[in-house]
C-alpha cells in the first residue's frame, strides 16, 4: 500500500482515479483484521463500504465535502445513530445510540466515512487503555507496551494505519498522551469550541473532543470541520470559523515560553534532550524562546483528580440498571437492582473514581477537598492567562516518560495518575494543547512535545506546529 503523506495527497489520488475510495476503505478493513491483535477497534463498520461509491462520484463531480475520501474512526464514547455505544464498559454492553453526536453529523456532512468505534479506557478513565471491558490495546511500535489512554484505540488506529484519522476525547490528556506514546498528532481544543452533544460525560467541565491524525494538515482540517457553536451543547461557545493559512503562518515569528516547572526531576532524559534539540531549531528559525513560570503546576494532578472524580460520581449516577444497558439478573428489590447492576457493570477504576468523587463531595469534606480544588483550578488558570500576556505559545514535554509496559502501573493507581502531570493543566485552564511527534528514543519508542495556546488560539497552535 502506498504511504500517504497527507489527506490532500490521497484525495488527489482518488480524484485522478489512481485509488478508489472503495479500495481505500477495503484496505483499511483488511488491515484492521490483519492487525486484530492490537485490539484497537470495539466495532468495525464494514457496511460503510456502501457509501464509498456515492462519495466517490461526488469527488469526481467536484461536489464532495471537505473530508471526502477520508476514513475516520471514532472513540466508543461518542454517539452514532444505530451503532453500539459502550464506552468500553460492561454496563453499556448491547446499548445502541438513538442519535448522532454533533461531531459525527459534521463529519458525515463533509463526506467522511466512519469505519468503526475504537477501544478506550472505560468511560475514558485511564492513561493506558488497560481499563477496558474489551481488553487492553497494544502499542503498534512495541506490542508489550501500552498505547496510552484513555483514547488508546483511536491513537493506535491512526498510528498502525488502520484509518486516515480518528476522534478521541481529552479530559486530562487522553488525546495528547496516547498521541505522544504512538508518535502521531493529537489536538485537544479549547473547552467549548467543539460541541459535546452526543459525548458520554465523564467530567463535564473538562471533557473535550478532538482529532488524531498523521500530519498537522489533517489535524487542522478535521478540527475546522468539527468546531463551532452548537445550540445542543450549552457549554459550546460562539467563535469565529477556523481559517488556517499555513503559508503565512510559516513566516510569522513567535515568542515561545518554556515553563521551568515542566522540566524538573522525573522527566526522562531522552525526552529532555529531544525537546532541547527542537528548542534550538525553533531559535534558529528566528523565534524567541524564554523561560516562564507556572507556579501552581505542582497542584494540578491533585486538583484534577478531586474535581474530575466529583463530576464523574455525579455523571455516572445515571447508570442504574433501569435505563441503560446492563441489568443484574437476581434482584430482591429496587435498591438491590441498582447495587448489583453497578457492582457487576462497572470496572475497578470506574468504581474507584465514583467512590473518590462521592467522598470529596460528601458533607464535611466538601470544603476541604472540592471547594479547595476549585480555588486551585482558578489559580492554575490565572497562571496561564498571565503567561500568555508574555508569550504566544507554551512548549513542554507531553509526558514524563515514553510508553510503559502493559501491567507496569496497574497495581499502583497513584503512579498511573502522576503520569498525567503535563497534560491535566490545560484541561483545568480550558486552553488548547497539541501533541507533536518529534522523534524516537534509543529503543524506538516515540517522543512527543506539547504546545499550548491561550483560549481560542488553535490557529496559532496549528500554524506554528506546521514548522515541525
Ligand atoms: N488519564 C486521565 C484520567 O485518567 C485523563 C483521562 C482523559 O483525558 N479522559 O483521568
Short mmCIF file of C-alpha atoms and ligand atoms in Angstrom, two decimals:
data_model
loop_
_atom_site.label_atom_id
_atom_site.label_comp_id
_atom_site.label_asym_id
_atom_site.label_seq_id
_atom_site.Cartn_x
_atom_site.Cartn_y
_atom_site.Cartn_z
CA UNK A 1 0.00 0.00 0.00
CA UNK A 2 1.36 3.48 -0.78
CA UNK A 3 2.46 5.60 2.13
CA UNK A 4 0.12 8.59 2.16
CA UNK A 5 1.71 11.74 3.46
CA UNK A 6 -1.47 13.66 3.94
CA UNK A 7 -5.10 13.76 3.08
CA UNK A 8 -4.84 16.14 0.15
CA UNK A 9 -2.36 13.77 -1.47
CA UNK A 10 -4.71 10.85 -1.01
CA UNK A 11 -7.66 12.88 -2.23
CA UNK A 12 -5.74 13.74 -5.39
CA UNK A 13 -5.03 10.04 -5.96
CA UNK A 14 -8.74 9.33 -5.63
CA UNK A 15 -9.63 12.26 -7.87
CA UNK A 16 -7.13 11.13 -10.51
CA UNK A 17 -8.59 7.64 -10.45
CA UNK A 18 -5.35 6.13 -9.08
CA UNK A 19 -7.06 4.92 -5.92
CA UNK A 20 -10.75 4.28 -5.43
CA UNK A 21 -12.40 5.19 -2.17
CA UNK A 22 -13.77 1.67 -2.09
CA UNK A 23 -10.18 0.42 -2.27
CA UNK A 24 -9.11 2.85 0.43
CA UNK A 25 -11.70 1.64 2.91
CA UNK A 26 -11.32 -2.03 1.91
CA UNK A 27 -7.58 -1.77 2.54
CA UNK A 28 -8.29 -0.44 5.99
CA UNK A 29 -10.85 -3.15 6.80
CA UNK A 30 -8.29 -5.73 5.66
CA UNK A 31 -5.57 -4.16 7.78
CA UNK A 32 -7.82 -3.97 10.85
CA UNK A 33 -8.44 -7.73 10.59
CA UNK A 34 -4.80 -8.47 9.90
CA UNK A 35 -3.80 -6.50 12.99
CA UNK A 36 -6.67 -7.51 15.21
CA UNK A 37 -4.21 -8.40 17.99
CA UNK A 38 -3.75 -4.66 18.54
CA UNK A 39 -7.39 -4.62 19.71
CA UNK A 40 -7.85 -1.02 18.57
CA UNK A 41 -11.48 -1.40 17.49
CA UNK A 42 -14.53 -2.37 19.53
CA UNK A 43 -16.69 -2.39 16.36
CA UNK A 44 -15.83 -2.24 12.66
CA UNK A 45 -18.50 -0.96 10.27
CA UNK A 46 -17.92 -3.00 7.12
CA UNK A 47 -21.20 -1.69 5.73
CA UNK A 48 -19.63 1.76 5.43
CA UNK A 49 -18.30 0.46 2.12
CA UNK A 50 -21.81 1.09 0.78
CA UNK A 51 -21.20 4.84 0.92
CA UNK A 52 -17.90 4.69 -0.92
CA UNK A 53 -19.26 4.81 -4.47
CA UNK A 54 -21.67 7.63 -3.68
CA UNK A 55 -18.92 9.79 -2.19
CA UNK A 56 -16.52 8.89 -4.94
CA UNK A 57 -18.88 10.13 -7.63
CA UNK A 58 -19.27 13.36 -5.66
CA UNK A 59 -15.49 13.70 -5.64
CA UNK A 60 -15.36 13.22 -9.40
CA UNK A 61 -18.12 15.83 -9.92
CA UNK A 62 -16.39 18.24 -7.55
CA UNK A 63 -19.44 18.38 -5.29
CA UNK A 64 -17.87 16.50 -2.41
CA UNK A 65 -17.36 17.83 1.12
CA UNK A 66 -14.02 18.75 2.70
CA UNK A 67 -13.41 15.31 4.16
CA UNK A 68 -14.37 13.26 1.14
CA UNK A 69 -12.03 10.33 0.74
CA UNK A 70 -11.16 10.28 4.40
CA UNK A 71 -11.79 7.21 6.54
CA UNK A 72 -12.28 8.12 10.20
CA UNK A 73 -12.53 6.02 13.37
CA UNK A 74 -14.49 7.19 16.43
CA UNK A 75 -13.75 6.65 20.11
CA UNK A 76 -16.50 4.50 21.56
CA UNK A 77 -17.72 7.21 23.93
CA UNK A 78 -19.27 9.26 21.09
CA UNK A 79 -22.80 8.51 19.90
CA UNK A 80 -23.52 7.45 16.34
CA UNK A 81 -27.06 6.65 15.33
CA UNK A 82 -27.94 2.94 15.23
CA UNK A 83 -24.42 1.95 16.25
CA UNK A 84 -23.25 0.46 19.54
CA UNK A 85 -22.06 2.92 22.19
CA UNK A 86 -20.38 1.04 25.03
CA UNK A 87 -17.72 3.39 26.49
CA UNK A 88 -15.76 0.11 26.74
CA UNK A 89 -17.92 -0.73 29.75
CA UNK A 90 -19.90 -3.84 30.57
CA UNK A 91 -22.64 -1.57 31.90
CA UNK A 92 -23.37 -0.33 28.35
CA UNK A 93 -22.98 -3.69 26.68
CA UNK A 94 -25.62 -4.01 23.92
CA UNK A 95 -26.53 -0.33 24.13
CA UNK A 96 -27.20 1.28 20.75
CA UNK A 97 -27.33 5.02 20.21
CA UNK A 98 -30.54 6.67 19.03
CA UNK A 99 -28.88 9.72 17.53
CA UNK A 100 -25.71 11.19 16.04
CA UNK A 101 -23.39 13.32 18.11
CA UNK A 102 -22.89 16.76 16.56
CA UNK A 103 -19.29 15.89 15.64
CA UNK A 104 -20.50 12.79 13.77
CA UNK A 105 -23.12 14.79 11.94
CA UNK A 106 -20.46 17.31 10.89
CA UNK A 107 -18.02 14.63 9.71
CA UNK A 108 -20.72 12.93 7.64
CA UNK A 109 -21.92 16.25 6.18
CA UNK A 110 -18.38 16.74 4.87
CA UNK A 111 -18.44 13.23 3.36
CA UNK A 112 -16.08 11.44 5.75
CA UNK A 113 -16.56 7.68 6.00
CA UNK A 114 -16.84 6.34 9.53
CA UNK A 115 -15.10 2.98 9.75
CA UNK A 116 -15.81 1.95 13.34
CA UNK A 117 -15.71 2.57 17.07
CA UNK A 118 -12.39 2.41 18.86
CA UNK A 119 -11.42 0.83 22.15
CA UNK A 120 -10.65 3.10 25.13
CA UNK A 121 -10.42 3.07 28.91
CA UNK A 122 -13.84 2.52 30.45
CA UNK A 123 -15.73 5.84 30.40
CA UNK A 124 -12.42 7.45 29.34
CA UNK A 125 -10.91 6.94 32.79
CA UNK A 126 -7.30 5.93 32.49
CA UNK A 127 -3.92 6.56 30.93
CA UNK A 128 -3.07 3.17 29.45
CA UNK A 129 -6.21 1.69 27.86
CA UNK A 130 -5.93 -1.20 30.30
CA UNK A 131 -9.29 -0.36 31.95
CA UNK A 132 -11.47 -1.66 29.13
CA UNK A 133 -14.15 -4.35 29.14
CA UNK A 134 -12.83 -5.18 25.65
CA UNK A 135 -9.31 -5.82 26.95
CA UNK A 136 -6.16 -3.75 26.55
CA UNK A 137 -4.97 -2.12 23.31
CA UNK A 138 -1.38 -2.81 22.27
CA UNK A 139 1.10 -0.18 21.12
CA UNK A 140 1.95 -0.96 17.48
CA UNK A 141 5.52 0.27 17.95
CA UNK A 142 6.14 -2.33 20.69
CA UNK A 143 3.31 -4.70 21.47
CA UNK A 144 4.48 -5.30 25.03
CA UNK A 145 3.70 -1.65 25.78
CA UNK A 146 0.57 0.41 26.34
CA UNK A 147 -0.60 2.86 23.65
CA UNK A 148 -1.57 5.40 26.33
CA UNK A 149 -5.12 6.29 27.21
CA UNK A 150 -7.82 6.81 27.50
CA UNK A 151 -8.18 7.17 23.70
CA UNK A 152 -5.71 4.33 23.09
CA UNK A 153 -7.71 2.67 20.32
CA UNK A 154 -8.12 5.95 18.40
CA UNK A 155 -4.38 6.63 18.59
CA UNK A 156 -3.44 3.10 17.52
CA UNK A 157 -5.97 3.12 14.67
CA UNK A 158 -4.08 6.07 13.18
CA UNK A 159 -0.55 5.03 14.15
CA UNK A 160 -0.97 1.49 12.76
CA UNK A 161 -2.53 2.89 9.58
CA UNK A 162 -5.94 1.32 10.14
CA UNK A 163 -7.71 4.56 9.08
CA UNK A 164 -6.84 8.08 7.90
CA UNK A 165 -7.70 9.85 11.14
CA UNK A 166 -9.78 9.43 14.28
CA UNK A 167 -11.62 11.28 17.02
CA UNK A 168 -10.74 10.97 20.67
CA UNK A 169 -11.65 12.81 23.84
CA UNK A 170 -9.44 14.63 26.29
CA UNK A 171 -10.46 15.31 29.90
CA UNK A 172 -6.94 15.35 31.33
CA UNK A 173 -4.71 14.28 28.47
CA UNK A 174 -6.50 11.40 26.74
CA UNK A 175 -5.76 12.73 23.27
CA UNK A 176 -2.30 14.21 23.77
CA UNK A 177 -0.80 11.39 25.86
CA UNK A 178 -1.73 8.46 23.57
CA UNK A 179 -0.72 10.59 20.56
CA UNK A 180 2.67 11.01 22.23
CA UNK A 181 3.03 7.29 23.07
CA UNK A 182 2.12 6.30 19.49
CA UNK A 183 4.04 9.00 17.59
CA UNK A 184 1.18 10.90 15.95
CA UNK A 185 -0.60 14.28 16.13
CA UNK A 186 -3.42 14.81 18.63
CA UNK A 187 -5.26 18.06 19.31
CA UNK A 188 -7.27 18.95 22.41
CA UNK A 189 -9.27 22.06 21.50
CA UNK A 190 -10.32 24.95 23.77
CA UNK A 191 -13.07 23.91 26.18
CA UNK A 192 -16.36 24.74 24.47
CA UNK A 193 -15.01 25.06 20.93
CA UNK A 194 -16.21 21.61 19.81
CA UNK A 195 -19.73 20.53 20.69
CA UNK A 196 -20.03 17.61 23.11
CA UNK A 197 -23.62 16.86 22.25
CA UNK A 198 -23.60 13.07 22.00
CA UNK A 199 -20.41 12.59 24.03
CA UNK A 200 -20.87 10.40 27.10
CA UNK A 201 -19.98 12.68 30.01
CA UNK A 202 -17.05 11.85 32.28
CA UNK A 203 -16.15 15.22 33.87
CA UNK A 204 -18.29 17.82 32.17
CA UNK A 205 -16.25 20.90 32.97
CA UNK A 206 -13.14 19.25 31.46
CA UNK A 207 -14.26 16.99 28.57
CA UNK A 208 -13.37 17.90 25.01
CA UNK A 209 -13.39 16.13 21.65
CA UNK A 210 -10.53 16.38 19.18
CA UNK A 211 -8.73 14.72 16.26
CA UNK A 212 -5.80 12.34 15.90
CA UNK A 213 -4.01 12.38 12.55
CA UNK A 214 -0.78 11.51 10.80
CA UNK A 215 0.09 15.12 9.96
CA UNK A 216 -0.75 18.64 11.03
CA UNK A 217 -2.85 19.40 7.93
CA UNK A 218 -5.34 16.61 8.53
CA UNK A 219 -5.44 17.53 12.22
CA UNK A 220 -6.31 21.12 11.30
CA UNK A 221 -8.80 20.10 8.62
CA UNK A 222 -10.79 17.86 10.97
CA UNK A 223 -10.67 20.45 13.73
CA UNK A 224 -12.06 23.10 11.37
CA UNK A 225 -14.94 20.77 10.46
CA UNK A 226 -15.94 19.71 13.98
CA UNK A 227 -15.56 23.06 15.76
CA UNK A 228 -18.25 25.72 16.13
CA UNK A 229 -21.26 26.71 18.19
CA UNK A 230 -24.00 24.14 18.73
CA UNK A 231 -27.31 25.00 20.34
CA UNK A 232 -27.50 21.42 21.64
CA UNK A 233 -24.47 21.93 23.89
CA UNK A 234 -24.95 24.71 26.43
CA UNK A 235 -21.19 24.89 27.03
CA UNK A 236 -20.38 25.37 23.37
CA UNK A 237 -19.11 28.81 22.53
CA UNK A 238 -19.71 31.14 19.63
CA UNK A 239 -16.34 31.59 17.93
CA UNK A 240 -15.01 32.56 14.52
CA UNK A 241 -14.81 29.78 11.97
CA UNK A 242 -11.34 28.34 11.82
CA UNK A 243 -9.26 29.66 8.97
CA UNK A 244 -5.81 28.33 8.52
CA UNK A 245 -3.23 29.83 6.32
CA UNK A 246 -0.17 27.69 6.67
CA UNK A 247 1.93 29.66 4.21
CA UNK A 248 1.71 32.98 6.08
CA UNK A 249 1.81 31.19 9.43
CA UNK A 250 5.18 29.78 8.47
CA UNK A 251 6.62 33.27 8.10
CA UNK A 252 5.41 34.69 11.41
CA UNK A 253 7.80 34.89 14.33
CA UNK A 254 6.55 33.67 17.69
CA UNK A 255 7.53 34.04 21.31
CA UNK A 256 7.60 30.65 22.96
CA UNK A 257 7.57 30.06 26.73
CA UNK A 258 9.24 27.12 28.46
CA UNK A 259 7.72 26.70 31.95
CA UNK A 260 10.50 25.65 34.29
CA UNK A 261 8.10 23.53 36.36
CA UNK A 262 7.70 21.17 33.40
CA UNK A 263 11.38 20.35 33.11
CA UNK A 264 12.17 19.27 36.67
CA UNK A 265 13.12 15.90 38.14
CA UNK A 266 11.23 12.89 36.86
CA UNK A 267 11.45 13.82 33.19
CA UNK A 268 13.02 11.08 31.05
CA UNK A 269 16.46 12.30 29.88
CA UNK A 270 15.94 11.32 26.26
CA UNK A 271 12.70 13.31 26.13
CA UNK A 272 14.51 16.27 27.70
CA UNK A 273 17.25 16.04 25.08
CA UNK A 274 14.85 15.73 22.13
CA UNK A 275 12.92 18.77 23.28
CA UNK A 276 16.11 20.76 23.78
CA UNK A 277 17.05 19.97 20.18
CA UNK A 278 13.68 21.21 18.94
CA UNK A 279 14.05 24.37 21.00
CA UNK A 280 17.41 25.04 19.30
CA UNK A 281 15.74 24.56 15.94
CA UNK A 282 12.95 26.95 16.89
CA UNK A 283 15.51 29.61 17.86
CA UNK A 284 17.44 29.04 14.67
CA UNK A 285 14.26 29.69 12.73
CA UNK A 286 14.11 33.15 14.28
CA UNK A 287 11.54 32.62 17.03
CA UNK A 288 12.18 33.82 20.54
CA UNK A 289 12.27 31.31 23.39
CA UNK A 290 12.01 32.45 27.02
CA UNK A 291 11.73 30.71 30.36
CA UNK A 292 8.41 31.30 32.14
CA UNK A 293 6.78 30.28 35.41
CA UNK A 294 3.53 28.44 36.04
CA UNK A 295 3.88 28.35 39.81
CA UNK A 296 0.81 26.28 40.68
CA UNK A 297 1.72 23.38 38.41
CA UNK A 298 2.56 21.07 41.32
CA UNK A 299 -1.08 21.13 42.47
CA UNK A 300 -2.58 20.27 39.08
CA UNK A 301 -2.82 16.50 39.47
CA UNK A 302 -4.40 16.72 42.92
CA UNK A 303 -6.95 19.31 41.81
CA UNK A 304 -7.68 17.38 38.63
CA UNK A 305 -8.34 14.07 40.39
CA UNK A 306 -10.55 15.71 43.01
CA UNK A 307 -12.67 17.69 40.56
CA UNK A 308 -12.97 15.04 37.85
CA UNK A 309 -13.89 12.26 40.26
CA UNK A 310 -16.52 14.54 41.83
CA UNK A 311 -18.04 15.24 38.42
CA UNK A 312 -17.77 11.58 37.40
CA UNK A 313 -19.57 10.38 40.51
CA UNK A 314 -22.46 12.64 39.58
CA UNK A 315 -22.42 11.89 35.82
CA UNK A 316 -22.25 8.14 36.30
CA UNK A 317 -25.21 8.07 38.70
CA UNK A 318 -27.43 7.62 35.64
CA UNK A 319 -26.22 4.05 35.06
CA UNK A 320 -28.55 2.30 37.45
CA UNK A 321 -29.65 -0.81 35.59
CA UNK A 322 -33.06 0.75 34.97
CA UNK A 323 -32.46 2.94 31.96
CA UNK A 324 -29.39 1.85 30.03
CA UNK A 325 -27.53 -1.27 29.13
CA UNK A 326 -26.69 -3.89 31.70
CA UNK A 327 -29.09 -5.02 34.43
CA UNK A 328 -28.21 -7.61 37.05
CA UNK A 329 -30.41 -10.72 36.91
CA UNK A 330 -31.12 -11.75 40.51
CA UNK A 331 -32.53 -8.79 42.41
CA UNK A 332 -34.69 -8.89 45.53
CA UNK A 333 -35.83 -5.28 45.26
CA UNK A 334 -35.10 -1.98 43.51
CA UNK A 335 -32.13 -0.99 45.64
CA UNK A 336 -30.70 -4.42 45.12
CA UNK A 337 -31.03 -3.96 41.38
CA UNK A 338 -29.15 -0.64 41.47
CA UNK A 339 -26.39 -2.05 43.65
CA UNK A 340 -25.96 -5.32 41.75
CA UNK A 341 -26.12 -3.72 38.31
CA UNK A 342 -23.49 -1.13 39.22
CA UNK A 343 -21.31 -3.63 41.07
CA UNK A 344 -21.32 -6.06 38.17
CA UNK A 345 -21.41 -3.46 35.38
CA UNK A 346 -18.57 -1.07 36.31
CA UNK A 347 -14.89 -1.97 36.29
CA UNK A 348 -12.48 -1.34 39.18
CA UNK A 349 -11.11 2.02 38.06
CA UNK A 350 -14.57 3.47 37.45
CA UNK A 351 -15.68 2.29 40.88
CA UNK A 352 -12.57 3.81 42.44
CA UNK A 353 -13.39 7.17 40.85
CA UNK A 354 -17.05 7.07 41.87
CA UNK A 355 -16.03 6.36 45.47
CA UNK A 356 -13.36 9.08 45.49
CA UNK A 357 -15.76 11.55 43.92
CA UNK A 358 -18.56 10.77 46.33
CA UNK A 359 -16.12 11.17 49.19
CA UNK A 360 -14.80 14.59 48.14
CA UNK A 361 -18.36 15.86 47.71
CA UNK A 362 -19.69 14.50 50.96
CA UNK A 363 -20.77 16.85 53.69
CA UNK A 364 -17.88 17.75 55.96
CA UNK A 365 -15.30 17.08 53.25
CA UNK A 366 -16.69 19.32 50.52
CA UNK A 367 -14.91 22.45 51.76
CA UNK A 368 -11.67 20.68 52.47
CA UNK A 369 -11.43 18.99 49.09
CA UNK A 370 -13.87 20.04 46.41
CA UNK A 371 -14.07 23.75 47.14
CA UNK A 372 -10.35 23.99 47.70
CA UNK A 373 -9.64 22.22 44.43
CA UNK A 374 -11.91 24.71 42.64
CA UNK A 375 -9.80 27.52 44.05
CA UNK A 376 -6.61 25.83 42.91
CA UNK A 377 -8.15 25.44 39.47
CA UNK A 378 -8.63 29.18 39.29
CA UNK A 379 -5.01 29.79 40.31
CA UNK A 380 -3.78 27.44 37.60
CA UNK A 381 -5.93 29.16 35.01
CA UNK A 382 -4.63 32.55 36.14
CA UNK A 383 -1.04 31.30 35.81
CA UNK A 384 -1.72 30.59 32.14
CA UNK A 385 -3.56 33.85 31.48
CA UNK A 386 -0.61 35.73 32.94
CA UNK A 387 1.92 33.68 30.96
CA UNK A 388 0.07 34.34 27.72
CA UNK A 389 0.46 38.08 28.28
CA UNK A 390 4.14 37.49 27.57
CA UNK A 391 4.29 34.57 25.16
CA UNK A 392 2.32 33.27 22.19
CA UNK A 393 2.68 29.60 22.95
CA UNK A 394 3.92 27.36 25.74
CA UNK A 395 6.16 24.41 24.93
CA UNK A 396 6.54 21.38 27.23
CA UNK A 397 7.01 17.63 27.10
CA UNK A 398 3.67 15.82 26.67
CA UNK A 399 4.57 13.01 29.07
CA UNK A 400 7.34 12.42 31.60
CA UNK A 401 8.16 9.01 30.08
CA UNK A 402 7.66 7.12 26.85
CA UNK A 403 5.12 4.26 26.57
CA UNK A 404 5.40 1.96 29.58
CA UNK A 405 4.96 -1.81 29.74
CA UNK A 406 1.50 -3.33 29.89
CA UNK A 407 0.78 -4.13 33.53
CA UNK A 408 3.63 -1.94 34.80
CA UNK A 409 1.41 0.57 36.62
CA UNK A 410 -1.88 -1.23 37.13
CA UNK A 411 -1.11 -2.13 40.74
CA UNK A 412 -0.42 1.48 41.71
CA UNK A 413 -3.17 3.92 40.62
CA UNK A 414 -1.32 6.89 42.09
CA UNK A 415 1.72 6.22 39.94
CA UNK A 416 -0.58 5.98 36.92
CA UNK A 417 -2.21 9.31 37.82
CA UNK A 418 1.19 11.02 38.23
CA UNK A 419 1.96 10.31 34.57
CA UNK A 420 -0.68 12.94 33.69
CA UNK A 421 1.49 15.67 35.19
CA UNK A 422 1.98 17.70 31.98
CA UNK A 423 -1.47 17.33 30.43
CA UNK A 424 -4.09 17.97 33.14
CA UNK A 425 -3.29 21.70 33.48
CA UNK A 426 -4.62 22.53 30.01
CA UNK A 427 -7.96 20.97 30.96
CA UNK A 428 -8.04 22.74 34.32
CA UNK A 429 -7.46 26.02 32.46
CA UNK A 430 -9.65 25.15 29.46
CA UNK A 431 -6.94 26.00 26.93
CA UNK A 432 -5.99 24.10 23.76
CA UNK A 433 -2.99 21.80 23.52
CA UNK A 434 -1.45 19.58 20.89
CA UNK A 435 0.98 16.68 20.79
CA UNK A 436 3.61 16.83 18.08
CA UNK A 437 5.70 13.72 17.44
CA UNK A 438 9.35 14.83 17.50
CA UNK A 439 11.41 11.69 17.41
CA UNK A 440 12.19 8.36 18.98
CA UNK A 441 14.23 7.29 21.95
CA UNK A 442 17.04 4.76 21.55
CA UNK A 443 14.66 1.82 21.94
CA UNK A 444 12.47 3.17 19.13
CA UNK A 445 9.60 4.46 21.27
CA UNK A 446 8.03 7.73 20.11
CA UNK A 447 8.69 11.02 21.90
CA UNK A 448 6.10 13.78 21.94
CA UNK A 449 6.21 17.52 22.54
CA UNK A 450 3.24 19.53 23.76
CA UNK A 451 2.35 23.05 22.66
CA UNK A 452 -0.37 25.00 24.46
CA UNK A 453 -2.04 28.26 23.43
CA UNK A 454 -4.44 30.72 25.03
CA UNK A 455 -8.20 30.13 24.79
CA UNK A 456 -9.45 30.02 21.18
CA UNK A 457 -5.96 30.33 19.72
CA UNK A 458 -5.91 26.97 17.96
CA UNK A 459 -4.99 28.69 14.70
CA UNK A 460 -1.74 29.93 16.19
CA UNK A 461 -1.09 26.50 17.67
CA UNK A 462 -1.66 24.70 14.39
CA UNK A 463 0.19 27.23 12.31
CA UNK A 464 3.28 27.08 14.49
CA UNK A 465 3.05 23.28 14.64
CA UNK A 466 3.31 23.13 10.87
CA UNK A 467 7.01 24.01 11.27
CA UNK A 468 7.75 20.52 12.50
N1 LIG B 1 -5.56 9.92 32.29
C1 LIG B 1 -6.51 10.87 32.77
C2 LIG B 1 -7.50 10.19 33.68
O1 LIG B 1 -7.36 9.06 33.89
C3 LIG B 1 -7.16 11.56 31.63
C4 LIG B 1 -8.35 10.86 31.07
C5 LIG B 1 -8.99 11.59 29.93
O2 LIG B 1 -8.49 12.61 29.47
N2 LIG B 1 -10.16 11.13 29.54
O3 LIG B 1 -8.41 10.79 34.15
#
